[in-house]
XYZ file of C-alpha atoms in Angstrom:
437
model
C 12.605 110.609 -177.885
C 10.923 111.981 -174.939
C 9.206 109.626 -172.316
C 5.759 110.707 -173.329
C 7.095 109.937 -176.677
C 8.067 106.065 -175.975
C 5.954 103.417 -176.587
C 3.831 101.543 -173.908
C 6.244 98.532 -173.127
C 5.134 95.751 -170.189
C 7.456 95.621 -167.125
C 9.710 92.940 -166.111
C 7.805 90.249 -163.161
C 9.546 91.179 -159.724
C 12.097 88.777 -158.154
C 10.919 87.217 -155.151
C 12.930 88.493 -152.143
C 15.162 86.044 -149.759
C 12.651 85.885 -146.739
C 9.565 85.113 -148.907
C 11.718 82.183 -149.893
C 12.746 81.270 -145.934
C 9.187 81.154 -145.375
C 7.892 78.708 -147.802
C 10.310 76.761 -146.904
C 10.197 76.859 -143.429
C 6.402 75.650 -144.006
C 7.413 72.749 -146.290
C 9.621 71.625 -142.870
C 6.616 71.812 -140.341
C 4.462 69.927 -142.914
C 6.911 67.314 -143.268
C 7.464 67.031 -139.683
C 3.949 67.185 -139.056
C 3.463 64.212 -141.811
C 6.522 62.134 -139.960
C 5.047 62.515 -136.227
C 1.807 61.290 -138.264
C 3.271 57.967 -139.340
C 5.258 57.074 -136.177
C 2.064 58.032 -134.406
C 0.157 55.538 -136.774
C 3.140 52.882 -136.161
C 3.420 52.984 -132.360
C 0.008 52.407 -131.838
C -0.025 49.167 -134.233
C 2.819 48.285 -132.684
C 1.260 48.827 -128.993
C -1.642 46.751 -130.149
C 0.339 43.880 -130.898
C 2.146 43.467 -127.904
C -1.264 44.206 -125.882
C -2.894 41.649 -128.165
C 0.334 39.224 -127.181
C 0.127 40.247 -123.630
C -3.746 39.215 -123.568
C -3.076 35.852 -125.361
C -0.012 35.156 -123.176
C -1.973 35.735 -119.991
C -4.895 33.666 -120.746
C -2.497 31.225 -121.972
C -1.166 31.654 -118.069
C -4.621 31.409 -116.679
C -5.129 28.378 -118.349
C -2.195 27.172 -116.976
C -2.784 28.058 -113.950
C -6.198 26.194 -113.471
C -5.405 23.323 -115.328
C -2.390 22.704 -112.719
C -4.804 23.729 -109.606
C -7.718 21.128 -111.316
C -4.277 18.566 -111.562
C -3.453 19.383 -108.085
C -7.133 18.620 -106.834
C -7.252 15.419 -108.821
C -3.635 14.410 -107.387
C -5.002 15.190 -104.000
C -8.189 13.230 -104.366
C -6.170 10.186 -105.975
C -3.397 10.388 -102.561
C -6.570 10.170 -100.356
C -8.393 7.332 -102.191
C -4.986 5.356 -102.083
C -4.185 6.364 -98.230
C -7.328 5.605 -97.122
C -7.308 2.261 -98.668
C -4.057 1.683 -97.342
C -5.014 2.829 -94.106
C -7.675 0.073 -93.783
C -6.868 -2.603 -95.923
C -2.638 -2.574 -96.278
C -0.109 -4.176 -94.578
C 1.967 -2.394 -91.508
C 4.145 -0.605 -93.823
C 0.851 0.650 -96.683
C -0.457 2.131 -92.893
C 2.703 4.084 -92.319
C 2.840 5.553 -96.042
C -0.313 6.631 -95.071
C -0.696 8.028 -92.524
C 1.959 9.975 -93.389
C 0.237 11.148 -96.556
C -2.610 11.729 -93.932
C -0.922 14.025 -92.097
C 0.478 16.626 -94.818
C -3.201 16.669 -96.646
C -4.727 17.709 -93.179
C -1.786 19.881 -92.942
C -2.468 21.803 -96.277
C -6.189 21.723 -96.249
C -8.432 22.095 -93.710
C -11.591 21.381 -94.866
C -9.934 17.665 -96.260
C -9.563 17.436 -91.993
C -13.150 16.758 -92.151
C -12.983 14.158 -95.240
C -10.590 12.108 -93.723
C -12.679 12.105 -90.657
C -15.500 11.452 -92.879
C -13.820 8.409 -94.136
C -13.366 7.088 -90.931
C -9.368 7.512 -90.547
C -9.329 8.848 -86.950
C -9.969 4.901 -85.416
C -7.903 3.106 -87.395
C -4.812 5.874 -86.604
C -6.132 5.534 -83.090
C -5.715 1.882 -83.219
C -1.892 2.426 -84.350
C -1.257 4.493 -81.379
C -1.264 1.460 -79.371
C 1.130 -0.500 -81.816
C 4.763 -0.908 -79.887
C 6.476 0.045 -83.019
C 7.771 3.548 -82.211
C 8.011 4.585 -85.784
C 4.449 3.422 -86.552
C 3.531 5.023 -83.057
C 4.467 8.601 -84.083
C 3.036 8.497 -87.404
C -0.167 8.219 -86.282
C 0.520 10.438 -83.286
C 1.380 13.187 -85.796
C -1.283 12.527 -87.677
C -3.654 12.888 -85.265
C -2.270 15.640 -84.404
C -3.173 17.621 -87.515
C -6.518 16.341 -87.787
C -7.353 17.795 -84.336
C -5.920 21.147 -85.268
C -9.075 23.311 -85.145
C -11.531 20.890 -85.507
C -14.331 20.048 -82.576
C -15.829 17.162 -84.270
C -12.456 15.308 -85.083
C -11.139 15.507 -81.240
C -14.366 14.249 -80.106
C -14.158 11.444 -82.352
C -10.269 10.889 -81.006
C -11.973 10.533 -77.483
C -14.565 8.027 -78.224
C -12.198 6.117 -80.516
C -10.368 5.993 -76.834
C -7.306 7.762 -77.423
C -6.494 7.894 -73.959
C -6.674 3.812 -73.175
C -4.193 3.509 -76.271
C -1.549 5.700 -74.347
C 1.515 3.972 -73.276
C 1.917 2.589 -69.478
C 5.438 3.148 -69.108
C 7.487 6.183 -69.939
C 10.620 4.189 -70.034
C 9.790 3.179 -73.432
C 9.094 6.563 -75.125
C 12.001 8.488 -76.581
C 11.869 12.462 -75.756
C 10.788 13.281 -79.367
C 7.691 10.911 -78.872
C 6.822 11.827 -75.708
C 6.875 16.050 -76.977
C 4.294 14.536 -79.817
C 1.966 12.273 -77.330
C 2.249 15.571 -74.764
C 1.064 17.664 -77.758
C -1.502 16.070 -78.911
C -3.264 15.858 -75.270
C -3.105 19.453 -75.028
C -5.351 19.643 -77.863
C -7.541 17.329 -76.883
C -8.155 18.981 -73.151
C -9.394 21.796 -74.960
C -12.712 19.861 -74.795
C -12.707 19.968 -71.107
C -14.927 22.770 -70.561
C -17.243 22.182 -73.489
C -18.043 17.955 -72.884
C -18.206 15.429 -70.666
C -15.644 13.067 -72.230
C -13.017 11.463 -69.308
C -10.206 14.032 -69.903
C -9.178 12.936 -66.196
C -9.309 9.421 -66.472
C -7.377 6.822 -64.683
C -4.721 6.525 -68.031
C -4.147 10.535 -69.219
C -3.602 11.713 -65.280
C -0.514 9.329 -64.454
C 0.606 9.169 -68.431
C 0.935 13.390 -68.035
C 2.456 13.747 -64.717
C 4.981 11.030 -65.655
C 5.980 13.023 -68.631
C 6.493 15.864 -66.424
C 8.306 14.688 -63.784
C 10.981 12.970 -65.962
C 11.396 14.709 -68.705
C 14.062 17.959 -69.869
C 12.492 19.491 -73.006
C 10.756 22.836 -72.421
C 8.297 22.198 -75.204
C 7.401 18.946 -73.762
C 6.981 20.484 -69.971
C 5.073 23.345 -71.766
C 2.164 21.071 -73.274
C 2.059 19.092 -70.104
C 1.238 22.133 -67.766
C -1.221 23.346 -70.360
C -3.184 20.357 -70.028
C -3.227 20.371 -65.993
C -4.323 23.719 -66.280
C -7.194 23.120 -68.423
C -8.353 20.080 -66.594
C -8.140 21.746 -63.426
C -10.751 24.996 -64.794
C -13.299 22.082 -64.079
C -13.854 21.704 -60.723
C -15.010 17.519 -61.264
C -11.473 17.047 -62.485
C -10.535 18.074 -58.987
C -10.681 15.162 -57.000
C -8.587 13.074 -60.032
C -6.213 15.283 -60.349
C -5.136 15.527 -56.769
C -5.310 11.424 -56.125
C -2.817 11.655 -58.854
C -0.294 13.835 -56.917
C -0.403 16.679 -59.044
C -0.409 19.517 -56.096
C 3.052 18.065 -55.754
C 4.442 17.843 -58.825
C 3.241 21.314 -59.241
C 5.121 22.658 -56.368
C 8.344 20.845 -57.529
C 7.445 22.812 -61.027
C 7.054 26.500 -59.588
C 10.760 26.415 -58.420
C 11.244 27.158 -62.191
C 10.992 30.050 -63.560
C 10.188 29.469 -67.122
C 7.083 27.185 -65.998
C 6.129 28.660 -62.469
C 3.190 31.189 -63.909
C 1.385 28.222 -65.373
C 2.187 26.083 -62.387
C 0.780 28.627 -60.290
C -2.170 29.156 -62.261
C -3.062 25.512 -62.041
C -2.817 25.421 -57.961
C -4.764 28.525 -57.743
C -7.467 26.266 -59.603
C -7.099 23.371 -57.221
C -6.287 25.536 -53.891
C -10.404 26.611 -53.695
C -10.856 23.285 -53.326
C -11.061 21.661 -49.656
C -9.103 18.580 -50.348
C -6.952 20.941 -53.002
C -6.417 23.126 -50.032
C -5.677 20.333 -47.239
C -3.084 18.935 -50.046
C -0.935 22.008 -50.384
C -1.328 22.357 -46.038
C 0.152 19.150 -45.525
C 3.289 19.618 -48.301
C 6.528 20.437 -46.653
C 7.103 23.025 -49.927
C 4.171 25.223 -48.563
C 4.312 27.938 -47.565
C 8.405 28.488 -47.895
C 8.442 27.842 -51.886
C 5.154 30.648 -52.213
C 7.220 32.663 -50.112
C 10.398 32.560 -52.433
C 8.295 33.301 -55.609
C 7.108 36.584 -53.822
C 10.636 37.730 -53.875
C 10.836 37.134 -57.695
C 10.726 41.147 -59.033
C 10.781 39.804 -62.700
C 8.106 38.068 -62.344
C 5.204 40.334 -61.493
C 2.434 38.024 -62.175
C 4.132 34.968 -60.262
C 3.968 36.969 -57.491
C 0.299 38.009 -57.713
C -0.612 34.532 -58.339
C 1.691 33.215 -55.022
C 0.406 35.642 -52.851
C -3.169 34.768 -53.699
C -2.259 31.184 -53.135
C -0.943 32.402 -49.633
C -3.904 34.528 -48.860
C -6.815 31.313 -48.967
C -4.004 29.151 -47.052
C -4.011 31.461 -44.538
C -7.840 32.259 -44.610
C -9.652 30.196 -41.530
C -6.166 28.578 -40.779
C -3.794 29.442 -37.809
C -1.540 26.772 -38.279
C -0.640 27.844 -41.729
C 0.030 31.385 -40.469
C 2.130 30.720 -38.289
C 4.274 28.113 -40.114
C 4.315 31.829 -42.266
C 5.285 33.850 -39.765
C 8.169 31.609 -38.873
C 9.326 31.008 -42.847
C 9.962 35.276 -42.427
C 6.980 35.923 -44.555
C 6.550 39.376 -43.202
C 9.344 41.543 -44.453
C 8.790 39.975 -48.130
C 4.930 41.252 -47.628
C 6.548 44.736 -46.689
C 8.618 44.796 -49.832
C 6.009 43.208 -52.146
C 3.459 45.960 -50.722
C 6.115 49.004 -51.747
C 7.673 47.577 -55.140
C 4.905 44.862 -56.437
C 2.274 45.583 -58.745
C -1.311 46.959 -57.867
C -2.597 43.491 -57.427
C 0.741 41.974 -55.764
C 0.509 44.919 -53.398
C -3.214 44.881 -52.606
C -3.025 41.412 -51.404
C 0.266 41.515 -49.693
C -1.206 44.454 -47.794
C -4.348 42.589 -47.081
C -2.204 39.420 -45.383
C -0.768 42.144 -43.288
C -3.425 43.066 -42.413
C -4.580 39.894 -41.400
C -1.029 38.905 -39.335
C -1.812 42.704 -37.659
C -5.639 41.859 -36.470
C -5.449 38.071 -35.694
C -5.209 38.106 -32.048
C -7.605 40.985 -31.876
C -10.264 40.923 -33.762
C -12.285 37.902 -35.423
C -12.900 38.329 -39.328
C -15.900 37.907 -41.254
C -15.600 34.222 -43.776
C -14.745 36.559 -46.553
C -12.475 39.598 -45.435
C -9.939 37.442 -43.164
C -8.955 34.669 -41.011
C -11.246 33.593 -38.097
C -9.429 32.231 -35.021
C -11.348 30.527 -31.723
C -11.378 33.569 -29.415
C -11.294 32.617 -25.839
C -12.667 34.444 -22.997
C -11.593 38.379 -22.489
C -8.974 39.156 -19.324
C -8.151 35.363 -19.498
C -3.879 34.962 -18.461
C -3.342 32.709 -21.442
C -4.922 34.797 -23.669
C -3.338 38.343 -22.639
C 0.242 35.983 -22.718
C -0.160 35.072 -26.087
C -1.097 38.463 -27.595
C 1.466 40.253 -25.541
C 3.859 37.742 -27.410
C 2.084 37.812 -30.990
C 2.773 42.006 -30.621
C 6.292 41.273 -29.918
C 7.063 39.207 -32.676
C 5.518 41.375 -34.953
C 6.913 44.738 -33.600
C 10.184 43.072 -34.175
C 9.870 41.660 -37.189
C 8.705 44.973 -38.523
C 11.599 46.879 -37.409
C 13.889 44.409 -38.412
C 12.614 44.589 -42.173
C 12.296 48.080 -42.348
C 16.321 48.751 -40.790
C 17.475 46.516 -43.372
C 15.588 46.787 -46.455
C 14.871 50.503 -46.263
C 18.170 51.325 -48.648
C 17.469 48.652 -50.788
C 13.841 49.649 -51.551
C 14.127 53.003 -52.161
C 17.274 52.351 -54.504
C 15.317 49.841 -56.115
C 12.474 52.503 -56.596
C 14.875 54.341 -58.805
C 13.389 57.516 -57.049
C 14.220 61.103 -56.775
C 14.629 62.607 -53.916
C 11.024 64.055 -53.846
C 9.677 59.868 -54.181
C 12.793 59.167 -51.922
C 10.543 60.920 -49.194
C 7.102 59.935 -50.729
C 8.450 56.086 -50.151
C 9.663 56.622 -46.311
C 6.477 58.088 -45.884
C 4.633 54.831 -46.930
C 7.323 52.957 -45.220
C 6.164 54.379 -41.660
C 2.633 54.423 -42.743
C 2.331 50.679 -43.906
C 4.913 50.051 -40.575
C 2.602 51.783 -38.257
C -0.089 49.442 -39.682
C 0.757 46.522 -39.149
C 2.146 47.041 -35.627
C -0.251 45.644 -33.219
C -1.656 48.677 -30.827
């Protein structure tokens, strides 16, 4: 039978091929996938909202916490000052202790309960314990005090009109050093009010009561406080005239022999030295001018040498006597030195008194640019005599200085060769200066 012959018969369905079947399956695995990602997806994000949902309820839970232990606090602070005060007023020795001990770490903590206390009226009755001759009750109160005047204007005014200072002890015998640091402390504070009021911050009980503690006591701390009150007293020119019956221009120069409290020392005479009974003071102490003259030497200590020589220059100003117990003391070749190596204010005045040593028996200064000295009639013998001497001593006691001390300066300089030269040449300028002509 031929082919056009055969019957019409239906052909067999085609196999599918091996990468038709890769493929379908290959997109059954990317739906899957895609499905899985889905759910964890989904389940991460229910999970994420259940720990931000426990996060949130565990910080509010915190918060909560947090406020009901600051409203406890403030209620346990209110109840320690109801019972402190009471104690403070109405309870025996030992209820006043306890309390003002509970006094002084509230005002510690919280300043604005400072001015509730003070409110309460707490500052008289701890002023009244200041007086008591129990030491332990004494500091107490003392340190309590002491943190209720801590940035507070009202509170140390209401110290001073309790009459802090009339409750201060009369002998330092009695005070150990750790009281005496706490009674120096809290006057410091309260001389802050010197230059605002007219309270009695120099009276008759704080003058003797300070200068005690600084003549006979060791601690640095203690020292420290005490010189910081002298100082502020003596910025007010009434507290003058207390100050000096009280021998503080002495104590002070005993003080400036050490170098850890001469600046403030210092600072406090330069106060009191514009004074005329300040100034007649520190003329008639055997210390002046040979301790002021030792301090100029001090290369550390820039500013104790600025504040010495301006010391020097008003005791010298209008005074012969003073210059020439200077003179004598060798104050000239440690003005020559301080004018090379001292700072621009050290120098500048330590020029200027050479200046003054150079022109006294020639020319009379104005009040305010030198010393004035009686000038006596012109060709007199006595008078040629005693500048032919004057230009003597001074013409040796230049060259004296500069032979010895030239080395020494310019090694001190630290100076190359080209400042080497730079200092001779102010050497012989500042030399030819102050040599009389």
């Amino acid at each position: 039978m031929s082919p056009a012959q055969r019957p019409n018969m239906p052909e067999p369905p085609p196999s599918p091929s091996s990468s038709s079947i890769f493929a379908l399956s290959y997109l059954k695995l990317q739906f899957f996938a895609r499905v899985r990602r889905f759910l964890q997806t989904k389940r991460a994000q229910k999970s994420n909202k259940t720990r931000t949902k426990a996060m949130v309820i565990k910080e509010e839970q915190a918060t909560i916490t947090t406020v009901d232990r600051q409203s406890s606090d403030i209620d346990d602070d209110s109840v320690v000052l109801q019972r402190s005060v009471k104690r403070l007023h109405f309870g025996s020795w030992e209820e006043k202790e306890m309390a003002a001990l509970e006094i002084e770490k509230l005002a510690r903590e919280d300043a604005k309960m400072r001015n509730l206390m003070a409110e309460l009226g707490v500052i008289p009755a701890l002023v009244g314990m200041v007086a008591s001759e129990v030491a332990g009750r004494q500091r107490v109160a003392v340190n309590a005090l002491i943190e209720l005047a801590n940035g507070t204007y009202k509170n140390k005014a209401l110290m001073v009109e309790a009459g802090i200072f009339s409750k201060l002890p009369k002998s330092m015998d009695v005070l150990e050093e750790p009281t005496r640091q706490e009674f120096a402390e809290l006057i410091l504070s309260l001389s802050s009010l010197a230059n605002h009021t007219q309270f009695p911050l120099a009276s008759s009980e704080v003058l003797p009561f300070l200068i005690g503690i600084l003549e006979s006591c060791s601690s640095y701390e203690t020292k420290e406080s005490c010189l910081g009150t002298l100082y502020n007293l003596s910025a007010v020119l009434d507290n003058a005239g207390p100050l000096l019956s009280n021998g503080a221009v002495q104590t002070l120069l005993k003080v400036i022999s050490e170098k850890e409290f001469s600046e403030k020392a210092l600072a406090t005479l330069g106060h009191l030295v514009v004074t005329l009974m300040g100034k007649k003071a520190m003329e008639n102490s055997s210390l002046v001018p040979e301790s002021l003259i030792e301090i100029m030497t001090w290369e550390d200590k820039p500013k104790c040498q600025e504040l010495s020589a301006y010391i020097l220059m008003i005791l010298a100003h209008q005074s012969s006597v003073l210059r020439d117990k200077m003179l004598k003391s060798g104050i000239v070749p440690v003005l020559l030195e301080v004018a090379l190596l001292g700072s621009p204010l050290a120098q500048k005045r330590a020029l200027k008194l050479l200046q003054w040593f150079k022109d006294e028996r020639q020319t009379r200064m104005g009040p305010h640019s030198g010393p004035q000295t009686a000038r006596m009639a012109i060709g007199s013998p006595v008078n040629n005599r005693e500048a032919q001497e004057g230009k003597k001593v001074m013409k040796d006691l230049v060259k004296q200085s500069l032979h010895k001390n030239m080395e020494l300066i310019t090694r001190r300089a630290n100076a190359t060769s080209g400042d080497s030269s730079k200092f001779k040449s102010l050497v012989i300028s500042t030399s030819s200066k102050s040599l009389p002509c």
